Amino acid sequence: MLTIAAVLFAVAALGGLVMAYIHFKHDRNPPGALAALHGIVGATALVILLIAVATTGAGGRAAWALGLFVAAALGGFYLVSFHVRKRRLPSQVVVIHALVAVVAFALLLAAIVGI
């Protein structure tokens, strides 16, 4: 299950990279449909990771990854609020959201390979 979550997080990350490119390079918000897809894939991965940690007793790095992905998701919800209000996304929050997710993803990969 950890591997499935990691693959889904990787797909969500690709969408996040595209959205960050649009945000920083074109100085506008990314399309709402792309943001929604990014959130849906990320949320699906988060639920799978939660189930994996809860049912298999995977602790350590997987549990830390789960906690950080929850924090990243909260930042994502905050960013969605800007989409809904049709306001420009705050760049600092975009960067923090991405950095937290990257650290969480690295921890998840470390848990999978046993580092």
N, CA, C and O atoms as a printed pandas DataFrame, in Angstrom:
     atom_number atom_name residue_name chain_id  residue_number  x_coord  y_coord  z_coord
0              1         N          MET        A               1    0.814   -1.202    0.000
1              2        CA          MET        A               1    0.000    0.000    0.000
2              3         C          MET        A               1    0.855    1.263    0.000
3              4         O          MET        A               1    0.484    2.278   -0.590
4              5         N          LEU        A               2    2.013    1.188    0.674
5              6        CA          LEU        A               2    2.897    2.359    0.691
6              7         C          LEU        A               2    3.353    2.715   -0.716
7              8         O          LEU        A               2    3.473    3.891   -1.061
8              9         N          THR        A               3    3.607    1.692   -1.525
9             10        CA          THR        A               3    4.056    1.944   -2.897
10            11         C          THR        A               3    2.955    2.580   -3.728
11            12         O          THR        A               3    3.219    3.482   -4.523
12            13         N          ILE        A               4    1.732    2.121   -3.553
13            14        CA          ILE        A               4    0.602    2.721   -4.283
14            15         C          ILE        A               4    0.457    4.182   -3.896
15            16         O          ILE        A               4    0.265    5.039   -4.759
16            17         N          ALA        A               5    0.547    4.469   -2.611
17            18        CA          ALA        A               5    0.465    5.855   -2.142
18            19         C          ALA        A               5    1.589    6.689   -2.757
19            20         O          ALA        A               5    1.363    7.819   -3.189
20            21         N          ALA        A               6    2.798    6.130   -2.795
21            22        CA          ALA        A               6    3.936    6.863   -3.351
22            23         C          ALA        A               6    3.735    7.177   -4.835
23            24         O          ALA        A               6    4.051    8.277   -5.288
24            25         N          VAL        A               7    3.213    6.214   -5.582
25            26        CA          VAL        A               7    2.964    6.444   -7.012
26            27         C          VAL        A               7    1.926    7.553   -7.189
27            28         O          VAL        A               7    2.093    8.437   -8.030
28            29         N          LEU        A               8    0.864    7.504   -6.400
29            30        CA          LEU        A               8   -0.162    8.547   -6.504
30            31         C          LEU        A               8    0.378    9.910   -6.078
31            32         O          LEU        A               8    0.056   10.926   -6.695
32            33         N          PHE        A               9    1.192    9.937   -5.031
33            34        CA          PHE        A               9    1.809   11.210   -4.631
34            35         C          PHE        A               9    2.724   11.735   -5.731
35            36         O          PHE        A               9    2.801   12.945   -5.942
36            37         N          ALA        A              10    3.416   10.843   -6.433
37            38        CA          ALA        A              10    4.284   11.269   -7.533
38            39         C          ALA        A              10    3.460   11.893   -8.658
39            40         O          ALA        A              10    3.860   12.901   -9.240
40            41         N          VAL        A              11    2.321   11.296   -8.958
41            42        CA          VAL        A              11    1.429   11.859   -9.989
42            43         C          VAL        A              11    0.928   13.229   -9.536
43            44         O          VAL        A              11    0.909   14.178  -10.321
44            45         N          ALA        A              12    0.525   13.330   -8.275
45            46        CA          ALA        A              12    0.067   14.621   -7.748
46            47         C          ALA        A              12    1.193   15.649   -7.804
47            48         O          ALA        A              12    0.953   16.822   -8.089
48            49         N          ALA        A              13    2.416   15.210   -7.534
49            50        CA          ALA        A              13    3.562   16.118   -7.577
50            51         C          ALA        A              13    3.797   16.663   -8.985
51            52         O          ALA        A              13    4.156   17.829   -9.153
52            53         N          LEU        A              14    3.594   15.816   -9.994
53            54        CA          LEU        A              14    3.744   16.304  -11.371
54            55         C          LEU        A              14    2.743   17.410  -11.665
55            56         O          LEU        A              14    3.081   18.423  -12.277
56            57         N          GLY        A              15    1.505   17.207  -11.222
57            58        CA          GLY        A              15    0.507   18.259  -11.374
58            59         C          GLY        A              15    0.899   19.509  -10.601
59            60         O          GLY        A              15    0.693   20.629  -11.068
60            61         N          GLY        A              16    1.462   19.311   -9.420
61            62        CA          GLY        A              16    1.913   20.446   -8.618
62            63         C          GLY        A              16    3.033   21.210   -9.296
63            64         O          GLY        A              16    3.070   22.439   -9.235
64            65         N          LEU        A              17    3.945   20.500   -9.939
65            66        CA          LEU        A              17    5.022   21.176  -10.669
66            67         C          LEU        A              17    4.480   22.018  -11.822
67            68         O          LEU        A              17    4.938   23.137  -12.056
68            69         N          VAL        A              18    3.508   21.471  -12.532
69            70        CA          VAL        A              18    2.898   22.222  -13.633
70            71         C          VAL        A              18    2.211   23.474  -13.081
71            72         O          VAL        A              18    2.332   24.560  -13.647
72            73         N          MET        A              19    1.492   23.307  -11.974
73            74        CA          MET        A              19    0.802   24.469  -11.391
74            75         C          MET        A              19    1.792   25.510  -10.880
75            76         O          MET        A              19    1.560   26.708  -11.041
76            77         N          ALA        A              20    2.893   25.075  -10.269
77            78        CA          ALA        A              20    3.901   26.018   -9.788
78            79         C          ALA        A              20    4.530   26.764  -10.970
79            80         O          ALA        A              20    4.788   27.964  -10.885
80            81         N          TYR        A              21    4.773   26.049  -12.064
81            82        CA          TYR        A              21    5.309   26.693  -13.258
82            83         C          TYR        A              21    4.359   27.788  -13.750
83            84         O          TYR        A              21    4.789   28.905  -14.039
84            85         N          ILE        A              22    3.090   27.469  -13.841
85            86        CA          ILE        A              22    2.095   28.450  -14.286
86            87         C          ILE        A              22    2.065   29.639  -13.334
87            88         O          ILE        A              22    2.023   30.791  -13.766
88            89         N          HIS        A              23    2.086   29.353  -12.045
89            90        CA          HIS        A              23    2.012   30.410  -11.035
90            91         C          HIS        A              23    3.200   31.364  -11.121
91            92         O          HIS        A              23    3.028   32.583  -11.127
92            93         N          PHE        A              24    4.404   30.801  -11.188
93            94        CA          PHE        A              24    5.600   31.638  -11.135
94            95         C          PHE        A              24    6.026   32.175  -12.502
95            96         O          PHE        A              24    6.510   33.304  -12.589
96            97         N          LYS        A              25    5.858   31.403  -13.555
97            98        CA          LYS        A              25    6.318   31.829  -14.879
98            99         C          LYS        A              25    5.303   32.737  -15.574
99           100         O          LYS        A              25    5.679   33.707  -16.231
100          101         N          HIS        A              26    4.026   32.418  -15.427
101          102        CA          HIS        A              26    2.996   33.164  -16.152
102          103         C          HIS        A              26    2.240   34.145  -15.259
103          104         O          HIS        A              26    1.332   34.841  -15.714
104          105         N          ASP        A              27    2.625   34.190  -13.988
105          106        CA          ASP        A              27    2.079   35.154  -13.038
106          107         C          ASP        A              27    0.549   35.128  -12.983
107          108         O          ASP        A              27   -0.110   36.167  -12.977
108          109         N          ARG        A              28    0.014   33.920  -12.942
109          110        CA          ARG        A              28   -1.432   33.754  -12.792
110          111         C          ARG        A              28   -1.709   32.450  -12.060
111          112         O          ARG        A              28   -0.829   31.603  -11.907
112          113         N          ASN        A              29   -2.942   32.309  -11.616
113          114        CA          ASN        A              29   -3.321   31.063  -10.960
114          115         C          ASN        A              29   -3.459   29.953  -11.993
115          116         O          ASN        A              29   -3.875   30.201  -13.124
116          117         N          PRO        A              30   -3.114   28.739  -11.608
117          118        CA          PRO        A              30   -3.311   27.613  -12.521
118          119         C          PRO        A              30   -4.803   27.337  -12.704
119          120         O          PRO        A              30   -5.616   27.791  -11.898
120          121         N          PRO        A              31   -5.166   26.610  -13.737
121          122        CA          PRO        A              31   -6.580   26.292  -13.955
122          123         C          PRO        A              31   -7.168   25.523  -12.766
123          124         O          PRO        A              31   -6.514   24.674  -12.161
124          125         N          GLY        A              32   -8.408   25.847  -12.460
125          126        CA          GLY        A              32   -9.088   25.195  -11.343
126          127         C          GLY        A              32   -9.203   23.691  -11.516
127          128         O          GLY        A              32   -9.119   22.942  -10.543
128          129         N          ALA        A              33   -9.395   23.246  -12.749
129          130        CA          ALA        A              33   -9.519   21.804  -13.001
130          131         C          ALA        A              33   -8.215   21.082  -12.665
131          132         O          ALA        A              33   -8.242   19.982  -12.112
132          133         N          LEU        A              34   -7.091   21.683  -12.992
133          134        CA          LEU        A              34   -5.800   21.074  -12.667
134          135         C          LEU        A              34   -5.595   21.050  -11.153
135          136         O          LEU        A              34   -5.105   20.064  -10.602
136          137         N          ALA        A              35   -5.971   22.134  -10.489
137          138        CA          ALA        A              35   -5.861   22.175   -9.026
138          139         C          ALA        A              35   -6.751   21.112   -8.385
139          140         O          ALA        A              35   -6.352   20.461   -7.420
140          141         N          ALA        A              36   -7.954   20.941   -8.926
141          142        CA          ALA        A              36   -8.873   19.937   -8.384
142          143         C          ALA        A              36   -8.312   18.532   -8.586
143          144         O          ALA        A              36   -8.364   17.705   -7.676
144          145         N          LEU        A              37   -7.780   18.263   -9.765
145          146        CA          LEU        A              37   -7.201   16.946  -10.039
146          147         C          LEU        A              37   -6.005   16.679   -9.119
147          148         O          LEU        A              37   -5.855   15.580   -8.584
148          149         N          HIS        A              38   -5.167   17.685   -8.945
149          150        CA          HIS        A              38   -4.018   17.585   -8.043
150          151         C          HIS        A              38   -4.489   17.239   -6.629
151          152         O          HIS        A              38   -3.921   16.367   -5.970
152          153         N          GLY        A              39   -5.520   17.924   -6.179
153          154        CA          GLY        A              39   -6.049   17.677   -4.838
154          155         C          GLY        A              39   -6.690   16.306   -4.691
155          156         O          GLY        A              39   -6.513   15.639   -3.671
156          157         N          ILE        A              40   -7.424   15.889   -5.695
157          158        CA          ILE        A              40   -8.096   14.589   -5.632
158          159         C          ILE        A              40   -7.076   13.449   -5.605
159          160         O          ILE        A              40   -7.211   12.513   -4.817
160          161         N          VAL        A              41   -6.062   13.527   -6.460
161          162        CA          VAL        A              41   -5.044   12.482   -6.486
162          163         C          VAL        A              41   -4.251   12.491   -5.176
163          164         O          VAL        A              41   -3.965   11.437   -4.608
164          165         N          GLY        A              42   -3.902   13.685   -4.704
165          166        CA          GLY        A              42   -3.178   13.786   -3.438
166          167         C          GLY        A              42   -3.990   13.277   -2.264
167          168         O          GLY        A              42   -3.460   12.586   -1.393
168          169         N          ALA        A              43   -5.280   13.614   -2.230
169          170        CA          ALA        A              43   -6.149   13.150   -1.145
170          171         C          ALA        A              43   -6.316   11.630   -1.180
171          172         O          ALA        A              43   -6.345   10.977   -0.137
172          173         N          THR        A              44   -6.424   11.081   -2.377
173          174        CA          THR        A              44   -6.525    9.625   -2.509
174          175         C          THR        A              44   -5.267    8.957   -1.965
175          176         O          THR        A              44   -5.343    7.971   -1.233
176          177         N          ALA        A              45   -4.120    9.499   -2.327
177          178        CA          ALA        A              45   -2.857    8.959   -1.823
178          179         C          ALA        A              45   -2.773    9.094   -0.309
179          180         O          ALA        A              45   -2.280    8.196    0.374
180          181         N          LEU        A              46   -3.251   10.210    0.211
181          182        CA          LEU        A              46   -3.224   10.440    1.658
182          183         C          LEU        A              46   -4.085    9.423    2.398
183          184         O          LEU        A              46   -3.677    8.908    3.439
184          185         N          VAL        A              47   -5.254    9.136    1.878
185          186        CA          VAL        A              47   -6.134    8.145    2.501
186          187         C          VAL        A              47   -5.479    6.757    2.457
187          188         O          VAL        A              47   -5.521    6.023    3.444
188          189         N          ILE        A              48   -4.889    6.403    1.339
189          190        CA          ILE        A              48   -4.213    5.102    1.230
190          191         C          ILE        A              48   -3.060    5.028    2.218
191          192         O          ILE        A              48   -2.871    4.004    2.875
192          193         N          LEU        A              49   -2.292    6.097    2.329
193          194        CA          LEU        A              49   -1.190    6.117    3.291
194          195         C          LEU        A              49   -1.712    6.012    4.717
195          196         O          LEU        A              49   -1.130    5.299    5.536
196          197         N          LEU        A              50   -2.783    6.700    5.020
197          198        CA          LEU        A              50   -3.388    6.627    6.351
198          199         C          LEU        A              50   -3.814    5.197    6.675
199          200         O          LEU        A              50   -3.548    4.695    7.767
200          201         N          ILE        A              51   -4.470    4.554    5.731
201          202        CA          ILE        A              51   -4.900    3.165    5.935
202          203         C          ILE        A              51   -3.687    2.260    6.131
203          204         O          ILE        A              51   -3.691    1.390    7.001
204          205         N          ALA        A              52   -2.655    2.467    5.322
205          206        CA          ALA        A              52   -1.453    1.640    5.434
206          207         C          ALA        A              52   -0.796    1.803    6.797
207          208         O          ALA        A              52   -0.406    0.816    7.421
208          209         N          VAL        A              53   -0.674    3.023    7.258
209          210        CA          VAL        A              53   -0.035    3.263    8.559
210          211         C          VAL        A              53   -0.901    2.701    9.682
211          212         O          VAL        A              53   -0.384    2.119   10.635
212          213         N          ALA        A              54   -2.214    2.875    9.570
213          214        CA          ALA        A              54   -3.116    2.431   10.635
214          215         C          ALA        A              54   -3.257    0.913   10.692
215          216         O          ALA        A              54   -3.344    0.345   11.780
216          217         N          THR        A              55   -3.280    0.255    9.546
217          218        CA          THR        A              55   -3.562   -1.186    9.545
218          219         C          THR        A              55   -2.315   -2.060    9.620
219          220         O          THR        A              55   -2.365   -3.170   10.149
220          221         N          THR        A              56   -1.211   -1.570    9.099
221          222        CA          THR        A              56   -0.008   -2.393    9.093
222          223         C          THR        A              56    0.922   -2.069   10.247
223          224         O          THR        A              56    1.919   -2.756   10.466
224          225         N          GLY        A              57    0.595   -1.031   10.975
225          226        CA          GLY        A              57    1.461   -0.634   12.074
226          227         C          GLY        A              57    2.747    0.004   11.593
227          228         O          GLY        A              57    3.704    0.139   12.356
228          229         N          ALA        A              58    2.773    0.401   10.316
229          230        CA          ALA        A              58    3.961    1.075    9.784
230          231         C          ALA        A              58    4.147    2.366   10.567
231          232         O          ALA        A              58    3.293    3.252   10.539
232          233         N          GLY        A              59    5.234    2.455   11.243
233          234        CA          GLY        A              59    5.512    3.655   12.028
234          235         C          GLY        A              59    6.723    4.354   11.469
235          236         O          GLY        A              59    6.996    4.270   10.272
236          237         N          GLY        A              60    7.440    5.031   12.307
237          238        CA          GLY        A              60    8.678    5.681   11.899
238          239         C          GLY        A              60    8.499    6.645   10.757
239          240         O          GLY        A              60    7.691    7.572   10.822
240          241         N          ARG        A              61    9.263    6.416    9.707
241          242        CA          ARG        A              61    9.260    7.343    8.567
242          243         C          ARG        A              61    7.900    7.426    7.880
243          244         O          ARG        A              61    7.499    8.503    7.442
244          245         N          ALA        A              62    7.195    6.319    7.780
245          246        CA          ALA        A              62    5.874    6.341    7.144
246          247         C          ALA        A              62    4.909    7.196    7.955
247          248         O          ALA        A              62    4.117    7.946    7.385
248          249         N          ALA        A              63    4.967    7.090    9.265
249          250        CA          ALA        A              63    4.086    7.895   10.113
250          251         C          ALA        A              63    4.456    9.383   10.026
251          252         O          ALA        A              63    3.578   10.245    9.985
252          253         N          TRP        A              64    5.750    9.671   10.000
253          254        CA          TRP        A              64    6.179   11.061    9.837
254          255         C          TRP        A              64    5.733   11.600    8.475
255          256         O          TRP        A              64    5.283   12.740    8.365
256          257         N          ALA        A              65    5.863   10.770    7.450
257          258        CA          ALA        A              65    5.418   11.180    6.117
258          259         C          ALA        A              65    3.929   11.493    6.137
259          260         O          ALA        A              65    3.492   12.488    5.560
260          261         N          LEU        A              66    3.154   10.647    6.799
261          262        CA          LEU        A              66    1.719   10.878    6.903
262          263         C          LEU        A              66    1.440   12.225    7.564
263          264         O          LEU        A              66    0.631   13.007    7.064
264          265         N          GLY        A              67    2.097   12.492    8.668
265          266        CA          GLY        A              67    1.890   13.762    9.359
266          267         C          GLY        A              67    2.241   14.955    8.502
267          268         O          GLY        A              67    1.518   15.952    8.490
268          269         N          LEU        A              68    3.350   14.859    7.781
269          270        CA          LEU        A              68    3.743   15.974    6.911
270          271         C          LEU        A              68    2.820   16.115    5.711
271          272         O          LEU        A              68    2.544   17.232    5.272
272          273         N          PHE        A              69    2.339   14.995    5.172
273          274        CA          PHE        A              69    1.380   15.096    4.069
274          275         C          PHE        A              69    0.067   15.724    4.543
275          276         O          PHE        A              69   -0.580   16.449    3.788
276          277         N          VAL        A              70   -0.323   15.453    5.773
277          278        CA          VAL        A              70   -1.517   16.106    6.331
278          279         C          VAL        A              70   -1.279   17.612    6.408
279          280         O          VAL        A              70   -2.158   18.397    6.051
280          281         N          ALA        A              71   -0.100   18.018    6.871
281          282        CA          ALA        A              71    0.234   19.443    6.931
282          283         C          ALA        A              71    0.218   20.064    5.537
283          284         O          ALA        A              71   -0.294   21.167    5.350
284          285         N          ALA        A              72    0.782   19.349    4.555
285          286        CA          ALA        A              72    0.772   19.848    3.177
286          287         C          ALA        A              72   -0.658   19.965    2.657
287          288         O          ALA        A              72   -0.991   20.914    1.947
288          289         N          ALA        A              73   -1.502   18.997    3.014
289          290        CA          ALA        A              73   -2.906   19.041    2.586
290          291         C          ALA        A              73   -3.619   20.255    3.178
291          292         O          ALA        A              73   -4.423   20.898    2.504
292          293         N          LEU        A              74   -3.324   20.561    4.424
293          294        CA          LEU        A              74   -3.928   21.751    5.041
294          295         C          LEU        A              74   -3.501   23.015    4.290
295          296         O          LEU        A              74   -4.307   23.918    4.062
296          297         N          GLY        A              75   -2.227   23.064    3.911
297          298        CA          GLY        A              75   -1.767   24.183    3.089
298          299         C          GLY        A              75   -2.467   24.206    1.740
299          300         O          GLY        A              75   -2.772   25.275    1.211
300          301         N          GLY        A              76   -2.720   23.029    1.185
301          302        CA          GLY        A              76   -3.449   22.947   -0.080
302          303         C          GLY        A              76   -4.875   23.450    0.041
303          304         O          GLY        A              76   -5.375   24.137   -0.851
304          305         N          PHE        A              77   -5.537   23.107    1.150
305          306        CA          PHE        A              77   -6.891   23.627    1.377
306          307         C          PHE        A              77   -6.880   25.157    1.470
307          308         O          PHE        A              77   -7.779   25.830    0.967
308          309         N          TYR        A              78   -5.853   25.681    2.118
309          310        CA          TYR        A              78   -5.720   27.136    2.217
310          311         C          TYR        A              78   -5.553   27.742    0.818
311          312         O          TYR        A              78   -6.150   28.773    0.506
312          313         N          LEU        A              79   -4.741   27.095   -0.013
313          314        CA          LEU        A              79   -4.559   27.596   -1.376
314          315         C          LEU        A              79   -5.850   27.508   -2.183
315          316         O          LEU        A              79   -6.141   28.394   -2.986
316          317         N          VAL        A              80   -6.619   26.452   -1.977
317          318        CA          VAL        A              80   -7.907   26.320   -2.675
318          319         C          VAL        A              80   -8.828   27.488   -2.328
319          320         O          VAL        A              80   -9.599   27.948   -3.170
320          321         N          SER        A              81   -8.745   27.962   -1.088
321          322        CA          SER        A              81   -9.602   29.084   -0.696
322          323         C          SER        A              81   -9.323   30.319   -1.549
323          324         O          SER        A              81  -10.224   31.123   -1.789
324          325         N          PHE        A              82   -8.089   30.473   -2.006
325          326        CA          PHE        A              82   -7.766   31.589   -2.895
326          327         C          PHE        A              82   -8.356   31.359   -4.281
327          328         O          PHE        A              82   -8.841   32.295   -4.916
328          329         N          HIS        A              83   -8.315   30.109   -4.751
329          330        CA          HIS        A              83   -8.941   29.782   -6.032
330          331         C          HIS        A              83  -10.428   30.123   -5.986
331          332         O          HIS        A              83  -10.958   30.761   -6.895
332          333         N          VAL        A              84  -11.087   29.693   -4.923
333          334        CA          VAL        A              84  -12.533   29.893   -4.802
334          335         C          VAL        A              84  -12.873   31.393   -4.795
335          336         O          VAL        A              84  -13.869   31.818   -5.379
336          337         N          ARG        A              85  -12.030   32.178   -4.126
337          338        CA          ARG        A              85  -12.275   33.630   -4.048
338          339         C          ARG        A              85  -11.706   34.384   -5.242
339          340         O          ARG        A              85  -11.786   35.610   -5.315
340          341         N          LYS        A              86  -11.127   33.626   -6.182
341          342        CA          LYS        A              86  -10.541   34.205   -7.398
342          343         C          LYS        A              86   -9.475   35.258   -7.064
343          344         O          LYS        A              86   -9.406   36.325   -7.673
344          345         N          ARG        A              87   -8.651   34.908   -6.070
345          346        CA          ARG        A              87   -7.540   35.768   -5.682
346          347         C          ARG        A              87   -6.236   35.070   -6.040
347          348         O          ARG        A              87   -6.179   33.844   -6.138
348          349         N          ARG        A              88   -5.207   35.854   -6.231
349          350        CA          ARG        A              88   -3.888   35.305   -6.577
350          351         C          ARG        A              88   -3.358   34.473   -5.411
351          352         O          ARG        A              88   -3.451   34.868   -4.249
352          353         N          LEU        A              89   -2.802   33.316   -5.752
353          354        CA          LEU        A              89   -2.237   32.450   -4.730
354          355         C          LEU        A              89   -1.016   33.115   -4.103
355          356         O          LEU        A              89   -0.200   33.692   -4.822
356          357         N          PRO        A              90   -0.872   33.049   -2.791
357          358        CA          PRO        A              90    0.330   33.614   -2.159
358          359         C          PRO        A              90    1.546   32.730   -2.446
359          360         O          PRO        A              90    1.554   31.545   -2.116
360          361         N          SER        A              91    2.548   33.310   -3.050
361          362        CA          SER        A              91    3.727   32.551   -3.478
362          363         C          SER        A              91    4.419   31.850   -2.322
363          364         O          SER        A              91    4.897   30.726   -2.475
364          365         N          GLN        A              92    4.479   32.501   -1.166
365          366        CA          GLN        A              92    5.147   31.885   -0.016
366          367         C          GLN        A              92    4.439   30.590    0.390
367          368         O          GLN        A              92    5.094   29.608    0.737
368          369         N          VAL        A              93    3.124   30.588    0.346
369          370        CA          VAL        A              93    2.371   29.396    0.730
370          371         C          VAL        A              93    2.552   28.298   -0.317
371          372         O          VAL        A              93    2.638   27.120    0.030
372          373         N          VAL        A              94    2.609   28.674   -1.586
373          374        CA          VAL        A              94    2.860   27.700   -2.651
374          375         C          VAL        A              94    4.199   27.001   -2.395
375          376         O          VAL        A              94    4.291   25.778   -2.498
376          377         N          VAL        A              95    5.226   27.769   -2.065
377          378        CA          VAL        A              95    6.563   27.212   -1.830
378          379         C          VAL        A              95    6.568   26.326   -0.587
379          380         O          VAL        A              95    7.114   25.224   -0.620
380          381         N          ILE        A              96    5.969   26.790    0.501
381          382        CA          ILE        A              96    5.937   25.999    1.737
382          383         C          ILE        A              96    5.163   24.700    1.521
383          384         O          ILE        A              96    5.598   23.634    1.955
384          385         N          HIS        A              97    4.022   24.791    0.854
385          386        CA          HIS        A              97    3.212   23.608    0.541
386          387         C          HIS        A              97    4.060   22.580   -0.214
387          388         O          HIS        A              97    4.043   21.392    0.109
388          389         N          ALA        A              98    4.795   23.050   -1.216
389          390        CA          ALA        A              98    5.616   22.149   -2.023
390          391         C          ALA        A              98    6.766   21.553   -1.210
391          392         O          ALA        A              98    7.032   20.355   -1.303
392          393         N          LEU        A              99    7.440   22.371   -0.423
393          394        CA          LEU        A              99    8.577   21.880    0.351
394          395         C          LEU        A              99    8.159   20.838    1.381
395          396         O          LEU        A              99    8.842   19.829    1.556
396          397         N          VAL        A             100    7.051   21.073    2.058
397          398        CA          VAL        A             100    6.563   20.105    3.042
398          399         C          VAL        A             100    6.219   18.791    2.347
399          400         O          VAL        A             100    6.541   17.716    2.853
400          401         N          ALA        A             101    5.566   18.875    1.191
401          402        CA          ALA        A             101    5.201   17.670    0.449
402          403         C          ALA        A             101    6.445   16.921   -0.042
403          404         O          ALA        A             101    6.466   15.691   -0.026
404          405         N          VAL        A             102    7.465   17.635   -0.471
405          406        CA          VAL        A             102    8.698   16.990   -0.948
406          407         C          VAL        A             102    9.392   16.255    0.197
407          408         O          VAL        A             102    9.854   15.128    0.014
408          409         N          VAL        A             103    9.472   16.873    1.368
409          410        CA          VAL        A             103   10.083   16.211    2.523
410          411         C          VAL        A             103    9.270   14.968    2.898
411          412         O          VAL        A             103    9.831   13.909    3.180
412          413         N          ALA        A             104    7.941   15.113    2.897
413          414        CA          ALA        A             104    7.082   13.963    3.211
414          415         C          ALA        A             104    7.293   12.844    2.197
415          416         O          ALA        A             104    7.357   11.673    2.573
416          417         N          PHE        A             105    7.402   13.191    0.924
417          418        CA          PHE        A             105    7.603   12.189   -0.115
418          419         C          PHE        A             105    8.950   11.483    0.076
419          420         O          PHE        A             105    9.040   10.265   -0.081
420          421         N          ALA        A             106    9.984   12.238    0.411
421          422        CA          ALA        A             106   11.296   11.631    0.652
422          423         C          ALA        A             106   11.234   10.653    1.834
423          424         O          ALA        A             106   11.824    9.575    1.782
424          425         N          LEU        A             107   10.523   11.032    2.885
425          426        CA          LEU        A             107   10.360   10.138    4.029
426          427         C          LEU        A             107    9.594    8.881    3.635
427          428         O          LEU        A             107    9.938    7.780    4.066
428          429         N          LEU        A             108    8.569    9.040    2.826
429          430        CA          LEU        A             108    7.800    7.888    2.386
430          431         C          LEU        A             108    8.671    6.942    1.554
431          432         O          LEU        A             108    8.625    5.726    1.738
432          433         N          LEU        A             109    9.454    7.501    0.650
433          434        CA          LEU        A             109   10.365    6.664   -0.145
434          435         C          LEU        A             109   11.377    5.960    0.758
435          436         O          LEU        A             109   11.684    4.787    0.549
436          437         N          ALA        A             110   11.888    6.659    1.743
437          438        CA          ALA        A             110   12.832    6.045    2.683
438          439         C          ALA        A             110   12.168    4.899    3.441
439          440         O          ALA        A             110   12.795    3.869    3.689
440          441         N          ALA        A             111   10.909    5.078    3.805
441          442        CA          ALA        A             111   10.178    4.000    4.499
442          443         C          ALA        A             111    9.991    2.801    3.584
443          444         O          ALA        A             111   10.075    1.658    4.033
444          445         N          ILE        A             112    9.741    3.050    2.317
445          446        CA          ILE        A             112    9.511    1.962    1.366
446          447         C          ILE        A             112   10.776    1.155    1.129
447          448         O          ILE        A             112   10.735   -0.075    1.124
448          449         N          VAL        A             113   11.898    1.833    0.934
449          450        CA          VAL        A             113   13.140    1.119    0.630
450          451         C          VAL        A             113   13.876    0.671    1.890
451          452         O          VAL        A             113   14.865   -0.058    1.810
452          453         N          GLY        A             114   13.392    1.105    3.046
453          454        CA          GLY        A             114   13.981    0.647    4.290
454          455         C          GLY        A             114   15.233    1.360    4.715
455          456         O          GLY        A             114   16.071    0.787    5.411
456          457         N          ILE        A             115   15.374    2.589    4.314
457          458        CA          ILE        A             115   16.557    3.384    4.719
458          459         C          ILE        A             115   16.329    3.941    6.109
459          460         O          ILE        A             115   17.192    4.637    6.644
